[in-house]
Amino acid sequence: MTSGLVSLVAPAPASGPTEGHAEWFWSLIRPEFLAEIGFDRDLKILRPPAEHPLLGWSSCKVVDCNVVVLSRGMFCSSCNRRRREAAISDADFAMLPRPDSRRRRFVQNCLVPQCERPWIDAPRSLCSSHYYQQSMVLKCSLEEFLTRADLTPLPSLGPCSVAACTRQAGVLKSMVCHAHNCRLVDDRRANPDLDIDLWKATQTPIPEGAEVSFRGLPELVVAQLIYGIQQRCADGALTTHHRLRNLTSWLRRQQVSSLEHIDPLQAVTNGIDRLTRGPLTTITTSVRRARLTPETEYPKDCWDLTVFGHTGTIDFSGISQPWLKETVKRWARHTAPQVRGDKAGANLRKQVNDLGMLSQSLRARTDRGDEPQELGREDIENFLNRMSHLQATGQISAYQRRGVIYTTGHIIKRMRSLGLTRAGEPMHGLPDHFSMLRGDLPTKPEPDEAGQDLPAEVMRQLCAELHRIEERSEPESRIGIELLIDTGRRPDEICELPFDCLGQDGEGKPVLIYNNSKKNRPRRELPLHESTAELIRTQQRTVRARFPNTPARELKLLPSPVRNPRGTKAITESALSGNTRIWVNALPDITLDDGTVFDKAKIFPYAFRHTYAQRHADAGVPVDVLSKLLDHDTLEATRGYYRVKEKRLRQAVDKVTRLQFDRHGNRTWQQARALLDAERNRRSVGEVAVAFGRCSEPTNVSAGGGQCPLRFRCLGCDHFSTDVSYLPEIRSYLDDLLRTRERLSAMTSADEWAKREAMPSDEEIDRVRRLIRRVTEDLGSLTEQERGEIEEAVATVRKTRQGFLGMPKIRQPLPDVRPERPA
């Protein structure tokens, strides 16, 4: 089968349906491809092999029925009608011979010996002349007629005069085959003024099995069609013979001389059916692109980016100033080979559109900005004010405003450095002060916490509904979403995972091997949990069973279900995003712990990466470690998750502060709702953490918590304070004190003074009990909603505290949103 797209082998000739143009298209078609698909160039007939993976066909399930059907395992219409009348299984029916199989033979010559004319049909088995003699003149049976010695064989009438037909003419008067003669009689009866020559030029051929006739089409159109079919095969697109028949018939009726200027959308209004429009669109696109080069695209206002190695188009028509349009075109031509990735075309298009906003601003001048030498700093300021106005009125976001200003300044500066201000260049005469200053670029807005990571309760509900993905999309989407949740990779990195993406580290633990296409860093490794690794192994077995003959190095872990006969194409990021949206929208309402309904628009594939990163940041993973896990270039990109963490931690501390106690169990900050920034900063430098709370004793604080005058008898010191988040530690401390007292009381091998020094005092035990009781009572006096908020805040504070205290860590923590999966 064809592998890879065909490249141009020679410059395209001048446009126009010339013979040289047709031969140029034939030169793009591989001879082995013509043999592969069964195309006879002399006859202009396509007879695709039944076993061809993209052009193949199936016949009726009945053993001796050769009628071609639309898909494998079907009955033809005649056999299906008999099957419904028979009271037997499909398998038994398929073994029954057809009673009318004789009628399904291809057209043969008249049974009169040496007669060269075709028979009318199988039951009559004679040409029209001999049939007239047998039935109307002699009025004898066929067997008696064939035994007569006075029969005269007749010479051939030549081929049917219908341009697309491959049969022999059977009717002397019309010089067409018998089948077309029946059509002609009907059409002339309906339209006495029928143009016979046009009718013969536009008639469809008589179907013969799965063959497709290209006869009656100009040589250029035939070459373009075959070239387009070659490109569809290279792209893995299924092309059925009945769609090709519909397409060639439509082209004959329209008397098309070339495919280059056909608009597939307009073709629908001219009689082509919706399903045939798909092959027409891809074939005409391939034909048009075959003639394109970067040189042919450059003068246009709309570029097809495929000739630059990207997808989509770029439209420069939004830039009206000739000098600016030429400058932006130079920049696009300069930048196109330097960018990569599936979104490179979209990024180029966005930046060109950003310059369109500068063009719009310049059009407000009296000279419409057409004279670069007349521009100055005030025009830049007008543009900046326009951007500010658009943001203030809600037409663009702060992020978009900054992006447009940055792009504009960058491109102008870049083009200056490439010499476009020299004489003869488009920017010649542009003043130096027509440029962006450092202060013109707005401060980068911090990303909103909302809409980035997903709350734990949302993730738990989503993971519980993962099985519903396959109800509306292919299994690969479910596997892809699970891997996004478990690994935190970018969607395109998951989609493009190779088949052999599972490896082992030095300790024999599983790692994911992926390619960071955004930064062009191949074969990155990420530690995996065994459950995630088993998910990948299961998918590998499924893919291998589905594509047993494709080498593993060419397979994808998540093969696309579209145009992918060998499993070498991965599911696209857009398909995964679309299936995610379909799945999420079909779910019942997703509620938070407080009962509010969560906005489903915030659930999208990249949100799983944010959730992964935020979960690790909240767990106290060091920023440098998390940066490596996310494969970021710099720590600055990773620190954003820690800023979100700080906001959440502050909110949690503010809530916990409302339940703060001194050593006697008395509430402090009873009226506080949130700590002031000054108080927060004072406490951060004027206190140190101790076992059950905070210490503000100056000597101990100065020593970093290592010089307590009371030898850490915190509950007997006025400098000690605690809050509800330390309640588990205080309870554990009470249990330890009671156990120590019992153990020392029973000990007989120690001196009394040593036991007395080590024995916990009753005062300390009472103080601890009273503190626990006061904290518990105040917590119990809260409403259910307030208690829920405090418990959530305590969990946040304690989780952060564990990270800061350097507790032992394990490899990448398994998400607690999926407790049903083993670690």
Short mmCIF file of N, CA and C in Angstrom, two decimals, residues 663-750:
data_model
loop_
_atom_site.label_atom_id
_atom_site.label_comp_id
_atom_site.label_asym_id
_atom_site.label_seq_id
_atom_site.Cartn_x
_atom_site.Cartn_y
_atom_site.Cartn_z
N ARG A 663 -2.17 28.66 76.01
CA ARG A 663 -1.85 27.44 76.75
C ARG A 663 -2.93 27.04 77.73
N HIS A 664 -3.81 27.99 78.11
CA HIS A 664 -4.89 27.69 79.04
C HIS A 664 -6.16 27.19 78.34
N GLY A 665 -6.16 27.20 77.01
CA GLY A 665 -7.34 26.81 76.27
C GLY A 665 -8.28 27.95 75.99
N ASN A 666 -7.83 29.18 76.23
CA ASN A 666 -8.67 30.35 75.98
C ASN A 666 -8.53 30.75 74.51
N ARG A 667 -9.68 31.14 73.91
CA ARG A 667 -9.67 31.56 72.51
C ARG A 667 -8.95 32.88 72.35
N THR A 668 -8.11 32.98 71.34
CA THR A 668 -7.53 34.25 70.91
C THR A 668 -8.06 34.55 69.52
N TRP A 669 -7.99 35.80 69.11
CA TRP A 669 -8.46 36.22 67.78
C TRP A 669 -9.94 35.87 67.58
N GLN A 670 -10.74 36.02 68.62
CA GLN A 670 -12.13 35.61 68.50
C GLN A 670 -12.88 36.45 67.47
N GLN A 671 -12.48 37.70 67.30
CA GLN A 671 -13.18 38.56 66.35
C GLN A 671 -12.50 38.59 64.99
N ALA A 672 -11.40 37.89 64.89
CA ALA A 672 -10.65 37.96 63.63
C ALA A 672 -11.35 37.17 62.53
N ARG A 673 -11.37 37.73 61.37
CA ARG A 673 -11.89 37.01 60.21
C ARG A 673 -10.75 36.69 59.24
N ALA A 674 -9.71 37.50 59.26
CA ALA A 674 -8.54 37.26 58.41
C ALA A 674 -7.37 38.04 58.97
N LEU A 675 -6.19 37.46 58.86
CA LEU A 675 -5.00 38.15 59.36
C LEU A 675 -4.64 39.30 58.44
N LEU A 676 -4.27 40.43 59.03
CA LEU A 676 -3.74 41.53 58.25
C LEU A 676 -2.37 41.13 57.70
N ASP A 677 -1.99 41.75 56.56
CA ASP A 677 -0.69 41.43 55.99
C ASP A 677 0.44 41.72 56.97
N ALA A 678 0.34 42.86 57.70
CA ALA A 678 1.40 43.21 58.66
C ALA A 678 1.49 42.17 59.76
N GLU A 679 0.34 41.74 60.30
CA GLU A 679 0.35 40.73 61.34
C GLU A 679 0.89 39.40 60.83
N ARG A 680 0.53 39.07 59.59
CA ARG A 680 1.04 37.82 59.02
C ARG A 680 2.57 37.87 58.90
N ASN A 681 3.08 39.00 58.41
CA ASN A 681 4.53 39.12 58.27
C ASN A 681 5.22 39.10 59.63
N ARG A 682 4.59 39.78 60.64
CA ARG A 682 5.21 39.79 61.97
C ARG A 682 5.29 38.38 62.54
N ARG A 683 4.21 37.63 62.37
CA ARG A 683 4.21 36.29 62.92
C ARG A 683 5.19 35.38 62.20
N SER A 684 5.40 35.62 60.89
CA SER A 684 6.31 34.76 60.15
C SER A 684 7.76 34.92 60.60
N VAL A 685 8.13 36.12 61.13
CA VAL A 685 9.50 36.33 61.59
C VAL A 685 9.60 36.30 63.11
N GLY A 686 8.46 36.39 63.83
CA GLY A 686 8.48 36.45 65.28
C GLY A 686 8.04 35.18 65.95
N GLU A 687 7.89 34.09 65.20
CA GLU A 687 7.47 32.82 65.77
C GLU A 687 8.23 31.70 65.09
N VAL A 688 8.29 30.57 65.78
CA VAL A 688 8.85 29.35 65.22
C VAL A 688 7.87 28.23 65.51
N ALA A 689 7.92 27.21 64.69
CA ALA A 689 7.04 26.06 64.86
C ALA A 689 7.59 25.16 65.95
N VAL A 690 6.69 24.68 66.80
CA VAL A 690 7.03 23.68 67.81
C VAL A 690 6.08 22.51 67.61
N ALA A 691 6.20 21.52 68.50
CA ALA A 691 5.50 20.26 68.28
C ALA A 691 3.99 20.41 68.15
N PHE A 692 3.38 21.30 68.95
CA PHE A 692 1.93 21.36 68.99
C PHE A 692 1.39 22.74 68.64
N GLY A 693 2.20 23.62 68.06
CA GLY A 693 1.72 24.95 67.74
C GLY A 693 2.86 25.87 67.36
N ARG A 694 2.83 27.11 67.92
CA ARG A 694 3.81 28.14 67.60
C ARG A 694 4.40 28.70 68.88
N CYS A 695 5.67 29.10 68.80
CA CYS A 695 6.37 29.67 69.96
C CYS A 695 6.88 31.06 69.58
N SER A 696 6.64 32.05 70.47
CA SER A 696 7.10 33.42 70.23
C SER A 696 8.12 33.88 71.26
N GLU A 697 8.69 32.95 72.03
CA GLU A 697 9.70 33.31 73.03
C GLU A 697 10.94 33.82 72.30
N PRO A 698 11.39 35.06 72.58
CA PRO A 698 12.46 35.68 71.78
C PRO A 698 13.72 34.85 71.67
N THR A 699 14.20 34.28 72.81
CA THR A 699 15.45 33.51 72.75
C THR A 699 15.31 32.30 71.84
N ASN A 700 14.20 31.63 71.97
CA ASN A 700 13.98 30.43 71.16
C ASN A 700 13.79 30.78 69.69
N VAL A 701 13.09 31.91 69.41
CA VAL A 701 12.90 32.33 68.03
C VAL A 701 14.24 32.69 67.39
N SER A 702 15.08 33.41 68.13
CA SER A 702 16.39 33.81 67.62
C SER A 702 17.25 32.59 67.29
N ALA A 703 17.09 31.54 68.07
CA ALA A 703 17.89 30.33 67.87
C ALA A 703 17.23 29.37 66.90
N GLY A 704 16.16 29.82 66.26
CA GLY A 704 15.49 28.97 65.31
C GLY A 704 14.75 27.80 65.93
N GLY A 705 14.35 27.95 67.20
CA GLY A 705 13.59 26.90 67.87
C GLY A 705 14.45 25.93 68.65
N GLY A 706 15.73 26.23 68.84
CA GLY A 706 16.61 25.27 69.52
C GLY A 706 17.08 25.69 70.90
N GLN A 707 16.55 26.81 71.44
CA GLN A 707 17.03 27.31 72.75
C GLN A 707 15.85 27.63 73.66
N CYS A 708 15.02 26.66 73.94
CA CYS A 708 13.86 26.89 74.81
C CYS A 708 14.30 26.91 76.27
N PRO A 709 14.07 28.02 77.01
CA PRO A 709 14.48 28.08 78.43
C PRO A 709 13.76 27.03 79.29
N LEU A 710 12.55 26.64 78.90
CA LEU A 710 11.78 25.67 79.71
C LEU A 710 11.96 24.24 79.21
N ARG A 711 12.93 24.05 78.34
CA ARG A 711 13.18 22.73 77.77
C ARG A 711 11.91 22.14 77.15
N PHE A 712 11.24 23.00 76.37
CA PHE A 712 10.08 22.60 75.55
C PHE A 712 8.90 22.12 76.38
N ARG A 713 8.72 22.73 77.56
CA ARG A 713 7.47 22.52 78.32
C ARG A 713 6.48 23.56 77.81
N CYS A 714 6.03 23.40 76.56
CA CYS A 714 5.27 24.44 75.86
C CYS A 714 3.97 24.79 76.59
N LEU A 715 3.32 23.82 77.17
CA LEU A 715 2.01 24.07 77.77
C LEU A 715 2.10 24.84 79.07
N GLY A 716 3.31 25.10 79.53
CA GLY A 716 3.47 25.91 80.73
C GLY A 716 4.03 27.29 80.45
N CYS A 717 4.02 27.69 79.16
CA CYS A 717 4.65 28.95 78.76
C CYS A 717 3.64 29.84 78.07
N ASP A 718 3.65 31.14 78.45
CA ASP A 718 2.73 32.09 77.83
C ASP A 718 3.07 32.42 76.39
N HIS A 719 4.29 32.05 75.96
CA HIS A 719 4.68 32.33 74.58
C HIS A 719 4.13 31.27 73.61
N PHE A 720 3.46 30.27 74.13
CA PHE A 720 2.95 29.18 73.30
C PHE A 720 1.51 29.47 72.86
N SER A 721 1.19 29.12 71.63
CA SER A 721 -0.19 29.18 71.13
C SER A 721 -0.38 28.04 70.14
N THR A 722 -1.61 27.64 69.99
CA THR A 722 -1.91 26.55 69.07
C THR A 722 -3.23 26.84 68.38
N ASP A 723 -3.64 25.96 67.48
CA ASP A 723 -4.94 26.11 66.82
C ASP A 723 -5.50 24.73 66.53
N VAL A 724 -6.67 24.72 65.94
CA VAL A 724 -7.40 23.48 65.75
C VAL A 724 -6.66 22.51 64.84
N SER A 725 -5.78 23.00 64.00
CA SER A 725 -5.07 22.09 63.09
C SER A 725 -4.10 21.18 63.81
N TYR A 726 -3.70 21.54 65.06
CA TYR A 726 -2.77 20.71 65.83
C TYR A 726 -3.49 19.73 66.75
N LEU A 727 -4.80 19.65 66.67
CA LEU A 727 -5.56 18.80 67.58
C LEU A 727 -5.12 17.33 67.52
N PRO A 728 -4.87 16.73 66.37
CA PRO A 728 -4.40 15.34 66.36
C PRO A 728 -3.07 15.16 67.10
N GLU A 729 -2.13 16.11 66.94
CA GLU A 729 -0.86 16.00 67.64
C GLU A 729 -1.03 16.14 69.16
N ILE A 730 -1.91 17.05 69.57
CA ILE A 730 -2.13 17.25 71.01
C ILE A 730 -2.75 16.00 71.62
N ARG A 731 -3.71 15.39 70.94
CA ARG A 731 -4.29 14.16 71.44
C ARG A 731 -3.25 13.04 71.51
N SER A 732 -2.42 12.97 70.50
CA SER A 732 -1.36 11.96 70.51
C SER A 732 -0.38 12.21 71.67
N TYR A 733 -0.14 13.48 71.94
CA TYR A 733 0.77 13.83 73.05
C TYR A 733 0.16 13.42 74.40
N LEU A 734 -1.15 13.63 74.55
CA LEU A 734 -1.82 13.20 75.79
C LEU A 734 -1.71 11.69 75.95
N ASP A 735 -1.95 10.95 74.90
CA ASP A 735 -1.82 9.49 74.98
C ASP A 735 -0.40 9.10 75.35
N ASP A 736 0.57 9.81 74.82
CA ASP A 736 1.97 9.49 75.13
C ASP A 736 2.29 9.79 76.59
N LEU A 737 1.74 10.92 77.11
CA LEU A 737 1.96 11.25 78.52
C LEU A 737 1.37 10.18 79.43
N LEU A 738 0.18 9.72 79.15
CA LEU A 738 -0.47 8.69 79.99
C LEU A 738 0.29 7.37 79.92
N ARG A 739 0.74 7.02 78.74
CA ARG A 739 1.51 5.78 78.63
C ARG A 739 2.82 5.88 79.39
N THR A 740 3.47 7.03 79.29
CA THR A 740 4.74 7.22 80.00
C THR A 740 4.53 7.13 81.52
N ARG A 741 3.45 7.75 82.00
CA ARG A 741 3.19 7.69 83.45
C ARG A 741 2.95 6.27 83.91
N GLU A 742 2.19 5.50 83.18
CA GLU A 742 1.93 4.12 83.57
C GLU A 742 3.21 3.29 83.53
N ARG A 743 4.01 3.52 82.49
CA ARG A 743 5.23 2.74 82.36
C ARG A 743 6.22 3.06 83.48
N LEU A 744 6.34 4.35 83.85
CA LEU A 744 7.26 4.74 84.91
C LEU A 744 6.76 4.25 86.28
N SER A 745 5.45 4.26 86.46
CA SER A 745 4.90 3.80 87.74
C SER A 745 5.19 2.33 87.97
N ALA A 746 5.25 1.56 86.88
CA ALA A 746 5.50 0.12 87.00
C ALA A 746 6.97 -0.23 87.00
N MET A 747 7.81 0.74 86.75
CA MET A 747 9.24 0.47 86.63
C MET A 747 9.87 0.34 88.02
N THR A 748 10.70 -0.67 88.22
CA THR A 748 11.36 -0.92 89.52
C THR A 748 12.87 -0.84 89.42
N SER A 749 13.38 -0.63 88.22
CA SER A 749 14.83 -0.67 88.03
C SER A 749 15.45 0.72 87.94
N ALA A 750 14.70 1.77 88.35
CA ALA A 750 15.23 3.13 88.27
C ALA A 750 15.11 3.80 89.63
#
